mmCIF file of C-alpha atoms in Angstrom:
data_model
loop_
_atom_site.group_PDB
_atom_site.id
_atom_site.type_symbol
_atom_site.label_atom_id
_atom_site.label_comp_id
_atom_site.label_asym_id
_atom_site.label_seq_id
_atom_site.Cartn_x
_atom_site.Cartn_y
_atom_site.Cartn_z
ATOM 1 C CA MET A 1 37.617 -3.922 -46.181
ATOM 2 C CA ASN A 2 38.441 -2.347 -42.792
ATOM 3 C CA ALA A 3 35.597 -1.895 -40.298
ATOM 4 C CA GLY A 4 35.070 1.486 -38.805
ATOM 5 C CA PRO A 5 35.120 2.173 -35.220
ATOM 6 C CA PRO A 6 32.380 0.230 -33.073
ATOM 7 C CA THR A 7 29.176 2.163 -32.766
ATOM 8 C CA ARG A 8 28.240 3.340 -29.261
ATOM 9 C CA LEU A 9 24.540 3.609 -28.294
ATOM 10 C CA ALA A 10 24.025 6.880 -26.591
ATOM 11 C CA ALA A 11 21.507 7.396 -24.030
ATOM 12 C CA ARG A 12 18.627 9.723 -24.850
ATOM 13 C CA PRO A 13 18.290 12.579 -22.352
ATOM 14 C CA ASP A 14 14.828 11.643 -21.853
ATOM 15 C CA ALA A 15 15.152 7.877 -21.460
ATOM 16 C CA PRO A 16 14.076 6.192 -18.184
ATOM 17 C CA ALA A 17 16.947 5.999 -15.412
ATOM 18 C CA ASP A 18 16.467 2.129 -15.169
ATOM 19 C CA ARG A 19 17.513 1.809 -18.987
ATOM 20 C CA LEU A 20 20.497 4.100 -18.929
ATOM 21 C CA GLY A 21 22.906 1.602 -17.337
ATOM 22 C CA ALA A 22 25.658 3.317 -15.367
ATOM 23 C CA VAL A 23 24.417 6.898 -15.619
ATOM 24 C CA GLY A 24 25.803 9.377 -13.339
ATOM 25 C CA ARG A 25 29.438 8.294 -13.625
ATOM 26 C CA PRO A 26 31.958 10.590 -14.889
ATOM 27 C CA GLY A 27 31.942 10.768 -18.705
ATOM 28 C CA ARG A 28 28.382 9.218 -18.643
ATOM 29 C CA PRO A 29 25.116 11.152 -19.787
ATOM 30 C CA ARG A 30 22.624 11.832 -17.051
ATOM 31 C CA PRO A 31 18.994 12.179 -18.141
ATOM 32 C CA ALA A 32 16.979 15.288 -17.752
ATOM 33 C CA GLY A 33 14.915 15.722 -14.598
ATOM 34 C CA TYR A 34 17.597 13.550 -12.520
ATOM 35 C CA ALA A 35 20.502 14.347 -10.077
ATOM 36 C CA VAL A 36 23.136 12.093 -9.103
ATOM 37 C CA LEU A 37 23.999 11.566 -5.338
ATOM 38 C CA ARG A 38 27.476 10.336 -4.575
ATOM 39 C CA ALA A 39 28.713 8.826 -1.269
ATOM 40 C CA GLY A 40 32.233 7.630 -1.940
ATOM 41 C CA PRO A 41 32.194 5.012 -4.679
ATOM 42 C CA ALA A 42 28.444 4.729 -4.627
ATOM 43 C CA SER A 43 25.780 6.813 -6.349
ATOM 44 C CA VAL A 44 22.301 7.108 -6.677
ATOM 45 C CA LEU A 45 20.355 8.504 -9.557
ATOM 46 C CA LEU A 46 17.369 10.885 -7.778
ATOM 47 C CA HIS A 47 14.292 11.668 -9.731
ATOM 48 C CA LEU A 48 13.774 15.438 -9.029
ATOM 49 C CA ARG A 49 10.106 15.556 -9.356
ATOM 50 C CA SER A 50 9.612 12.373 -7.500
ATOM 51 C CA ALA A 51 11.738 13.761 -4.565
ATOM 52 C CA ALA A 52 9.750 17.114 -4.570
ATOM 53 C CA VAL A 53 6.346 15.021 -4.468
ATOM 54 C CA ALA A 54 7.577 13.122 -1.841
ATOM 55 C CA CYS A 55 8.649 16.212 0.299
ATOM 56 C CA ALA A 56 5.142 17.890 -0.379
ATOM 57 C CA LEU A 57 3.272 14.668 0.538
ATOM 58 C CA THR A 58 5.390 14.460 3.944
ATOM 59 C CA LEU A 59 4.463 18.085 4.756
ATOM 60 C CA LEU A 60 0.850 17.304 3.957
ATOM 61 C CA LEU A 61 0.875 14.125 6.248
ATOM 62 C CA LEU A 62 2.389 16.141 8.939
ATOM 63 C CA ALA A 63 -0.468 18.785 8.718
ATOM 64 C CA ALA A 64 -2.997 15.863 8.583
ATOM 65 C CA CYS A 65 -1.670 14.037 11.552
ATOM 66 C CA THR A 66 -1.701 17.400 13.634
ATOM 67 C CA ALA A 67 -5.291 18.043 12.565
ATOM 68 C CA ALA A 68 -6.161 14.634 13.744
ATOM 69 C CA LEU A 69 -4.718 15.046 17.061
ATOM 70 C CA SER A 70 -6.186 18.485 17.560
ATOM 71 C CA ILE A 71 -9.907 17.731 16.124
ATOM 72 C CA GLY A 72 -12.274 15.836 18.328
ATOM 73 C CA ARG A 73 -14.761 16.159 21.197
ATOM 74 C CA GLN A 74 -12.411 18.597 22.689
ATOM 75 C CA THR A 75 -10.129 20.794 20.129
ATOM 76 C CA VAL A 76 -6.588 20.815 21.183
ATOM 77 C CA PRO A 77 -4.594 23.695 19.948
ATOM 78 C CA PRO A 78 -1.604 22.676 17.367
ATOM 79 C CA THR A 79 1.007 24.009 19.727
ATOM 80 C CA GLU A 80 -0.069 21.975 22.563
ATOM 81 C CA VAL A 81 -0.238 18.938 20.258
ATOM 82 C CA TRP A 82 3.497 19.464 19.106
ATOM 83 C CA ALA A 83 4.231 20.197 22.888
ATOM 84 C CA VAL A 84 3.220 16.716 23.639
ATOM 85 C CA LEU A 85 4.847 15.020 20.638
ATOM 86 C CA LEU A 86 8.133 16.763 21.599
ATOM 87 C CA GLY A 87 7.788 15.587 25.365
ATOM 88 C CA GLU A 88 7.052 18.855 26.823
ATOM 89 C CA PRO A 89 4.631 19.461 29.678
ATOM 90 C CA SER A 90 1.112 20.225 28.682
ATOM 91 C CA ARG A 91 -2.352 19.470 30.313
ATOM 92 C CA TYR A 92 -3.517 17.430 27.040
ATOM 93 C CA GLU A 93 -0.918 15.088 27.454
ATOM 94 C CA VAL A 94 -3.460 12.053 28.446
ATOM 95 C CA LEU A 95 -5.907 13.222 25.742
ATOM 96 C CA VAL A 96 -3.465 13.540 23.064
ATOM 97 C CA GLY A 97 -0.508 11.187 23.904
ATOM 98 C CA THR A 98 -2.541 8.480 25.578
ATOM 99 C CA LEU A 99 -5.883 8.519 23.771
ATOM 100 C CA ARG A 100 -5.421 9.861 20.200
ATOM 101 C CA LEU A 101 -1.729 9.141 19.339
ATOM 102 C CA PRO A 102 -1.856 5.262 19.175
ATOM 103 C CA ARG A 103 -4.794 5.470 16.865
ATOM 104 C CA LEU A 104 -3.206 7.840 14.538
ATOM 105 C CA VAL A 105 0.135 5.912 14.520
ATOM 106 C CA THR A 106 -1.670 2.644 13.577
ATOM 107 C CA GLY A 107 -3.674 4.576 10.833
ATOM 108 C CA LEU A 108 -0.324 6.001 9.630
ATOM 109 C CA LEU A 109 1.428 2.410 9.598
ATOM 110 C CA VAL A 110 -1.690 0.741 7.951
ATOM 111 C CA GLY A 111 -1.670 3.519 5.130
ATOM 112 C CA LEU A 112 2.096 3.070 4.446
ATOM 113 C CA ALA A 113 1.757 -0.921 4.396
ATOM 114 C CA LEU A 114 -1.352 -0.808 1.966
ATOM 115 C CA GLY A 115 0.206 1.984 -0.325
ATOM 116 C CA ALA A 116 3.563 0.021 -0.777
ATOM 117 C CA ALA A 117 1.601 -3.269 -1.222
ATOM 118 C CA GLY A 118 -0.689 -1.804 -3.882
ATOM 119 C CA ALA A 119 2.266 -0.637 -5.779
ATOM 120 C CA LEU A 120 4.283 -3.775 -5.649
ATOM 121 C CA ILE A 121 1.361 -6.002 -6.653
ATOM 122 C CA GLN A 122 0.117 -3.789 -9.628
ATOM 123 C CA THR A 123 3.981 -3.668 -10.678
ATOM 124 C CA VAL A 124 3.786 -7.568 -11.090
ATOM 125 C CA ALA A 125 0.275 -7.434 -12.397
ATOM 126 C CA ARG A 126 0.829 -4.598 -14.879
ATOM 127 C CA ASN A 127 -2.848 -3.788 -14.031
ATOM 128 C CA PRO A 128 -4.168 -0.653 -12.130
ATOM 129 C CA LEU A 129 -7.097 -3.061 -11.115
ATOM 130 C CA ALA A 130 -4.881 -5.040 -9.206
ATOM 131 C CA SER A 131 -4.476 -4.876 -5.484
ATOM 132 C CA PRO A 132 -4.679 -6.613 -2.192
ATOM 133 C CA ASP A 133 -8.241 -6.029 -1.837
ATOM 134 C CA VAL A 134 -9.023 -7.021 -5.353
ATOM 135 C CA ILE A 135 -7.111 -10.213 -5.911
ATOM 136 C CA GLY A 136 -8.216 -11.777 -2.755
ATOM 137 C CA VAL A 137 -5.389 -11.093 0.033
ATOM 138 C CA THR A 138 -7.471 -9.065 2.263
ATOM 139 C CA HIS A 139 -10.173 -11.368 1.951
ATOM 140 C CA GLY A 140 -8.359 -14.536 2.975
ATOM 141 C CA ALA A 141 -7.071 -12.464 5.908
ATOM 142 C CA ALA A 142 -10.847 -11.510 6.535
ATOM 143 C CA ALA A 143 -12.026 -15.055 6.177
ATOM 144 C CA MET A 144 -9.509 -16.580 8.750
ATOM 145 C CA THR A 145 -10.070 -13.708 11.269
ATOM 146 C CA VAL A 146 -13.927 -14.050 11.040
ATOM 147 C CA GLY A 147 -13.796 -17.638 11.274
ATOM 148 C CA ALA A 148 -11.784 -17.415 14.375
ATOM 149 C CA MET A 149 -14.068 -14.710 15.796
ATOM 150 C CA THR A 150 -17.095 -16.658 15.107
ATOM 151 C CA PHE A 151 -16.446 -19.891 16.662
ATOM 152 C CA GLY A 152 -14.055 -18.212 19.580
ATOM 153 C CA LEU A 153 -11.157 -20.448 18.500
ATOM 154 C CA VAL A 154 -8.526 -17.864 19.713
ATOM 155 C CA SER A 155 -8.020 -14.770 21.823
ATOM 156 C CA ALA A 156 -8.147 -11.345 20.466
ATOM 157 C CA SER A 157 -4.335 -11.006 20.587
ATOM 158 C CA VAL A 158 -3.719 -13.752 18.216
ATOM 159 C CA LEU A 159 -6.105 -12.537 15.643
ATOM 160 C CA PRO A 160 -3.994 -10.154 13.782
ATOM 161 C CA TYR A 161 -1.301 -13.016 13.181
ATOM 162 C CA LEU A 162 -4.136 -15.198 11.718
ATOM 163 C CA SER A 163 -5.070 -12.228 9.469
ATOM 164 C CA VAL A 164 -1.596 -12.568 8.180
ATOM 165 C CA LEU A 165 -1.741 -16.325 7.683
ATOM 166 C CA GLY A 166 -5.033 -16.147 5.685
ATOM 167 C CA GLY A 167 -3.787 -13.480 3.680
ATOM 168 C CA VAL A 168 -0.665 -15.255 2.784
ATOM 169 C CA LEU A 169 -2.548 -18.643 2.289
ATOM 170 C CA ALA A 170 -4.742 -16.857 0.025
ATOM 171 C CA ALA A 171 -2.166 -15.029 -2.378
ATOM 172 C CA ALA A 172 -0.509 -18.717 -2.427
ATOM 173 C CA LEU A 173 -3.690 -20.190 -4.004
ATOM 174 C CA VAL A 174 -3.885 -17.294 -6.358
ATOM 175 C CA TRP A 175 -0.337 -17.688 -7.362
ATOM 176 C CA LEU A 176 -0.988 -21.579 -7.731
ATOM 177 C CA PHE A 177 -3.758 -21.255 -10.014
ATOM 178 C CA ALA A 178 -2.540 -18.345 -11.967
ATOM 179 C CA TRP A 179 1.083 -19.923 -12.591
ATOM 180 C CA ARG A 180 1.301 -21.886 -15.973
ATOM 181 C CA GLY A 181 4.894 -21.926 -16.933
ATOM 182 C CA GLY A 182 4.865 -18.318 -16.099
ATOM 183 C CA LEU A 183 2.820 -15.288 -14.602
ATOM 184 C CA HIS A 184 0.481 -13.967 -17.000
ATOM 185 C CA ALA A 185 -0.939 -10.522 -15.736
ATOM 186 C CA ALA A 186 -4.526 -10.745 -16.946
ATOM 187 C CA ARG A 187 -4.766 -14.456 -15.450
ATOM 188 C CA PHE A 188 -3.181 -13.411 -12.303
ATOM 189 C CA VAL A 189 -5.765 -10.505 -11.794
ATOM 190 C CA LEU A 190 -8.909 -12.719 -12.981
ATOM 191 C CA ILE A 191 -8.277 -15.529 -10.620
ATOM 192 C CA GLY A 192 -7.622 -13.376 -7.733
ATOM 193 C CA ILE A 193 -11.007 -11.708 -8.217
ATOM 194 C CA GLY A 194 -12.485 -15.248 -8.503
ATOM 195 C CA VAL A 195 -10.619 -16.328 -5.210
ATOM 196 C CA ALA A 196 -11.856 -12.956 -3.208
ATOM 197 C CA VAL A 197 -15.324 -13.678 -4.417
ATOM 198 C CA ALA A 198 -15.110 -17.165 -3.002
ATOM 199 C CA LEU A 199 -13.748 -16.237 0.077
ATOM 200 C CA ARG A 200 -16.349 -13.518 0.561
ATOM 201 C CA SER A 201 -18.747 -16.111 0.411
ATOM 202 C CA VAL A 202 -16.730 -17.978 3.011
ATOM 203 C CA VAL A 203 -17.024 -14.937 5.292
ATOM 204 C CA GLN A 204 -20.704 -14.634 4.805
ATOM 205 C CA LEU A 205 -21.173 -18.378 5.985
ATOM 206 C CA PHE A 206 -19.245 -17.674 8.979
ATOM 207 C CA LEU A 207 -21.428 -14.712 9.894
ATOM 208 C CA THR A 208 -24.700 -16.717 9.584
ATOM 209 C CA LYS A 209 -23.116 -19.531 11.889
ATOM 210 C CA GLY A 210 -22.056 -17.360 14.766
ATOM 211 C CA GLU A 211 -23.574 -15.567 17.571
ATOM 212 C CA PRO A 212 -25.348 -12.453 16.766
ATOM 213 C CA ILE A 213 -23.072 -10.276 19.037
ATOM 214 C CA VAL A 214 -19.990 -11.845 17.860
ATOM 215 C CA ALA A 215 -21.257 -11.465 14.077
ATOM 216 C CA GLN A 216 -22.068 -7.891 14.799
ATOM 217 C CA GLN A 217 -18.349 -7.212 15.851
ATOM 218 C CA ALA A 218 -17.006 -9.311 12.954
ATOM 219 C CA THR A 219 -19.057 -7.152 10.584
ATOM 220 C CA VAL A 220 -17.599 -3.870 12.082
ATOM 221 C CA TRP A 221 -14.025 -5.423 11.871
ATOM 222 C CA MET A 222 -14.694 -6.209 8.229
ATOM 223 C CA THR A 223 -15.517 -2.666 7.320
ATOM 224 C CA GLY A 224 -12.040 -1.356 8.263
ATOM 225 C CA SER A 225 -11.873 0.652 11.404
ATOM 226 C CA LEU A 226 -9.321 2.323 13.710
ATOM 227 C CA ASN A 227 -11.837 2.743 16.458
ATOM 228 C CA GLY A 228 -10.314 1.387 19.663
ATOM 229 C CA ARG A 229 -6.800 0.761 18.045
ATOM 230 C CA GLY A 230 -3.563 1.230 20.041
ATOM 231 C CA TRP A 231 -0.154 0.155 20.486
ATOM 232 C CA GLU A 232 -0.898 -3.609 20.544
ATOM 233 C CA GLN A 233 -1.756 -3.180 16.704
ATOM 234 C CA ALA A 234 0.559 -0.524 15.795
ATOM 235 C CA GLY A 235 3.685 -2.461 17.224
ATOM 236 C CA PRO A 236 3.706 -5.513 15.291
ATOM 237 C CA LEU A 237 2.916 -3.424 11.819
ATOM 238 C CA ALA A 238 5.961 -0.969 12.665
ATOM 239 C CA ILE A 239 8.306 -4.099 13.733
ATOM 240 C CA THR A 240 7.249 -5.733 10.018
ATOM 241 C CA LEU A 241 7.878 -2.566 8.311
ATOM 242 C CA LEU A 242 11.421 -2.181 9.870
ATOM 243 C CA VAL A 243 12.343 -5.718 9.254
ATOM 244 C CA LEU A 244 11.169 -5.528 5.659
ATOM 245 C CA LEU A 245 13.123 -2.039 5.170
ATOM 246 C CA PRO A 246 15.828 -3.967 3.281
ATOM 247 C CA ALA A 247 13.538 -5.864 1.349
ATOM 248 C CA LEU A 248 11.472 -2.692 0.218
ATOM 249 C CA LEU A 249 15.024 -0.968 -0.703
ATOM 250 C CA TRP A 250 15.649 -4.138 -3.184
ATOM 251 C CA ALA A 251 11.978 -4.043 -4.171
ATOM 252 C CA ALA A 252 12.103 -0.565 -5.523
ATOM 253 C CA ARG A 253 15.229 -1.308 -7.583
ATOM 254 C CA ALA A 254 13.550 -4.785 -8.709
ATOM 255 C CA GLN A 255 10.578 -2.880 -10.035
ATOM 256 C CA ARG A 256 12.682 -1.443 -12.982
ATOM 257 C CA ALA A 257 13.273 -4.902 -14.220
ATOM 258 C CA VAL A 258 9.624 -6.077 -13.925
ATOM 259 C CA GLY A 259 8.144 -2.943 -15.468
ATOM 260 C CA VAL A 260 9.756 -3.349 -18.857
ATOM 261 C CA ASP A 261 8.475 -6.328 -21.234
ATOM 262 C CA ASP A 262 9.375 -9.842 -20.550
ATOM 263 C CA ASP A 263 11.885 -10.043 -23.537
ATOM 264 C CA THR A 264 13.923 -7.030 -22.540
ATOM 265 C CA ALA A 265 13.878 -8.092 -18.928
ATOM 266 C CA ILE A 266 14.924 -11.570 -19.490
ATOM 267 C CA GLY A 267 17.798 -10.257 -22.025
ATOM 268 C CA LEU A 268 19.247 -8.311 -19.223
ATOM 269 C CA GLY A 269 19.512 -11.366 -17.145
ATOM 270 C CA THR A 270 16.594 -10.788 -14.827
ATOM 271 C CA ARG A 271 14.982 -13.882 -13.216
ATOM 272 C CA LEU A 272 11.528 -12.826 -13.709
ATOM 273 C CA GLY A 273 9.890 -15.508 -11.807
ATOM 274 C CA ARG A 274 11.821 -15.251 -8.715
ATOM 275 C CA VAL A 275 11.646 -11.149 -8.811
ATOM 276 C CA ARG A 276 7.874 -11.339 -9.410
ATOM 277 C CA LEU A 277 7.604 -14.010 -6.421
ATOM 278 C CA GLY A 278 9.767 -11.553 -4.325
ATOM 279 C CA LEU A 279 7.438 -8.527 -4.724
ATOM 280 C CA VAL A 280 4.473 -10.146 -4.448
ATOM 281 C CA GLY A 281 5.511 -11.945 -1.203
ATOM 282 C CA ILE A 282 6.744 -8.525 0.186
ATOM 283 C CA GLY A 283 3.353 -6.813 -0.984
ATOM 284 C CA VAL A 284 1.179 -9.823 0.501
ATOM 285 C CA LEU A 285 2.873 -9.724 3.900
ATOM 286 C CA LEU A 286 2.506 -5.828 4.011
ATOM 287 C CA ALA A 287 -1.352 -5.978 3.174
ATOM 288 C CA ALA A 288 -1.752 -8.935 5.538
ATOM 289 C CA MET A 289 -0.300 -7.154 8.504
ATOM 290 C CA ALA A 290 -2.334 -4.055 7.874
ATOM 291 C CA THR A 291 -5.577 -5.903 7.457
ATOM 292 C CA GLY A 292 -4.629 -7.571 10.859
ATOM 293 C CA ALA A 293 -4.070 -4.276 12.522
ATOM 294 C CA ALA A 294 -7.317 -2.213 11.244
ATOM 295 C CA GLY A 295 -9.221 -4.912 9.285
ATOM 296 C CA PRO A 296 -9.952 -4.549 5.523
ATOM 297 C CA VAL A 297 -9.646 -1.098 4.710
ATOM 298 C CA ASP A 298 -10.429 -1.107 1.047
ATOM 299 C CA PHE A 299 -9.347 0.603 -2.009
ATOM 300 C CA VAL A 300 -6.327 2.317 -0.446
ATOM 301 C CA ALA A 301 -3.752 0.085 -2.242
ATOM 302 C CA LEU A 302 -5.752 0.370 -5.229
ATOM 303 C CA LEU A 303 -5.834 4.326 -5.408
ATOM 304 C CA SER A 304 -2.411 5.033 -3.917
ATOM 305 C CA PRO A 305 -0.034 3.761 -6.666
ATOM 306 C CA GLN A 306 -2.010 5.428 -9.408
ATOM 307 C CA ILE A 307 -2.153 8.750 -7.628
ATOM 308 C CA ALA A 308 1.392 8.534 -6.853
ATOM 309 C CA ARG A 309 2.335 7.646 -10.479
ATOM 310 C CA ARG A 310 0.259 10.653 -11.775
ATOM 311 C CA LEU A 311 1.870 13.090 -9.249
ATOM 312 C CA THR A 312 5.422 12.060 -10.130
ATOM 313 C CA ARG A 313 5.018 11.122 -13.830
ATOM 314 C CA THR A 314 7.002 8.307 -13.712
ATOM 315 C CA ALA A 315 7.087 5.074 -15.904
ATOM 316 C CA GLN A 316 7.267 2.693 -12.961
ATOM 317 C CA LEU A 317 5.072 2.884 -9.710
ATOM 318 C CA PRO A 318 6.940 5.133 -7.317
ATOM 319 C CA LEU A 319 7.156 2.715 -4.053
ATOM 320 C CA LEU A 320 7.802 5.424 -1.260
ATOM 321 C CA THR A 321 5.180 8.057 -2.886
ATOM 322 C CA SER A 322 2.745 5.220 -2.960
ATOM 323 C CA ALA A 323 3.344 4.542 0.779
ATOM 324 C CA LEU A 324 3.149 8.471 1.550
ATOM 325 C CA VAL A 325 -0.053 8.785 -0.511
ATOM 326 C CA GLY A 326 -1.593 5.733 1.382
ATOM 327 C CA ALA A 327 -0.919 7.185 4.787
ATOM 328 C CA LEU A 328 -2.277 10.307 3.863
ATOM 329 C CA LEU A 329 -5.327 8.909 2.460
ATOM 330 C CA VAL A 330 -5.922 6.623 5.698
ATOM 331 C CA VAL A 331 -5.194 9.497 8.073
ATOM 332 C CA VAL A 332 -7.385 12.055 6.230
ATOM 333 C CA ALA A 333 -10.254 9.411 6.001
ATOM 334 C CA ASP A 334 -10.079 8.664 9.632
ATOM 335 C CA LEU A 335 -10.439 12.123 10.615
ATOM 336 C CA GLY A 336 -13.478 12.545 8.207
ATOM 337 C CA ALA A 337 -14.915 9.249 9.607
ATOM 338 C CA ARG A 338 -14.785 10.767 13.215
ATOM 339 C CA GLN A 339 -16.218 14.150 12.131
ATOM 340 C CA LEU A 340 -18.568 13.665 9.346
ATOM 341 C CA LEU A 341 -21.583 12.490 11.159
ATOM 342 C CA TYR A 342 -20.255 13.417 14.744
ATOM 343 C CA PRO A 343 -21.189 12.219 17.431
ATOM 344 C CA VAL A 344 -21.522 8.937 15.166
ATOM 345 C CA GLU A 345 -18.122 7.496 14.027
ATOM 346 C CA LEU A 346 -17.953 5.826 10.942
ATOM 347 C CA PRO A 347 -15.501 3.033 10.193
ATOM 348 C CA VAL A 348 -12.497 4.301 7.987
ATOM 349 C CA GLY A 349 -13.189 1.783 5.433
ATOM 350 C CA VAL A 350 -16.464 3.473 4.784
ATOM 351 C CA LEU A 351 -14.864 6.571 3.487
ATOM 352 C CA THR A 352 -12.248 4.933 1.576
ATOM 353 C CA ALA A 353 -14.637 2.913 -0.123
ATOM 354 C CA ALA A 354 -17.012 5.772 -1.132
ATOM 355 C CA VAL A 355 -13.872 7.356 -2.770
ATOM 356 C CA GLY A 356 -12.385 4.169 -4.210
ATOM 357 C CA ALA A 357 -15.512 2.584 -5.840
ATOM 358 C CA PRO A 358 -16.337 5.298 -8.066
ATOM 359 C CA TYR A 359 -12.700 5.299 -9.201
ATOM 360 C CA LEU A 360 -12.696 1.505 -9.676
ATOM 361 C CA MET A 361 -15.810 2.112 -11.938
ATOM 362 C CA TRP A 362 -14.229 4.518 -13.724
ATOM 363 C CA LEU A 363 -10.922 2.461 -14.487
ATOM 364 C CA ILE A 364 -13.241 -0.431 -15.874
ATOM 365 C CA ALA A 365 -15.068 1.920 -18.147
ATOM 366 C CA ARG A 366 -12.061 3.407 -19.497
ATOM 367 C CA GLY A 367 -10.613 0.059 -19.993
ATOM 368 C CA ARG A 368 -13.653 -0.916 -22.048
ATOM 369 C CA THR A 369 -13.677 2.161 -23.908
ATOM 370 C CA GLY A 370 -9.943 1.734 -25.018
ATOM 371 C CA GLY A 371 -10.618 -1.750 -26.011
ATOM 372 C CA ARG A 372 -13.151 -0.917 -28.485
ATOM 373 C CA ALA A 373 -11.199 1.988 -29.840
#
């Protein structure tokens, strides 16, 4: 009995790009809503809606940055702001370029780092509740930094690097306890929450042991603030983002394999343990550096990936869009923190927490409702 020709599995037009294999090649189907960008032998499948959302967020971010540089005790016309940014002579050069721009750049970089970190960690955990500030990364950074501030162990210039060390150690502790022959998403989140609570208690212990003035400074730092931040904080964070750029490009592709179920990923030859460790490592480093630059700015890493996913309507958390949303949140929140109770200046973390806390409660309530149904 002769067998018929081998059956070929045709890709559905609406199938996700990461499951279509070599789409975009001549003679291969291309999913709806995507475009193929070719450069010689290489080709990239571009999600059109994600690209449009990224462009719109970039324009909004430019507008928010212009407003942040314009609005203050003395209002600067937007034309003068751009004159300073473009290097043209302006009488507002000191006000915009020296006083306001370093703070803005720090906030911008902090938001980019937190947004990307949240997307990476939520991808691994497969849980919208997972973020660096929920699973203990920022609390580890805070514990290390507040301890050093309280007991005067190091100078202020070393504190950001201690924050990175504390965040990495906290993440390693969570990973150690969550690993049981593999990484289970629910166990990872629950252990992270437990570590965060324990580290918060350590921070409170440090605050009670220190001098009142130092404890007050540490308390302000823990709320997350861009007040007094400048190039000293923005420089190391910018270098970190540039150094990690190749790793972020890898992470954007690796997210596809982690986003599917474990059996499918293993069947495709993905080494899940290594990929997950790499994604979490990048996310932890970004979150720890951002915490060292501005303190724990809560809920930005939690909100950004979910907002980005709803805007792009993609199956996986979009890394670039999440970073742009994070930057927009921090810049707008800092502008509101400066102007809401003027002349009193609020820490930026107060406003992000005011928005993020209700969202977190809504997520928990929705999860409970879904569980009963």
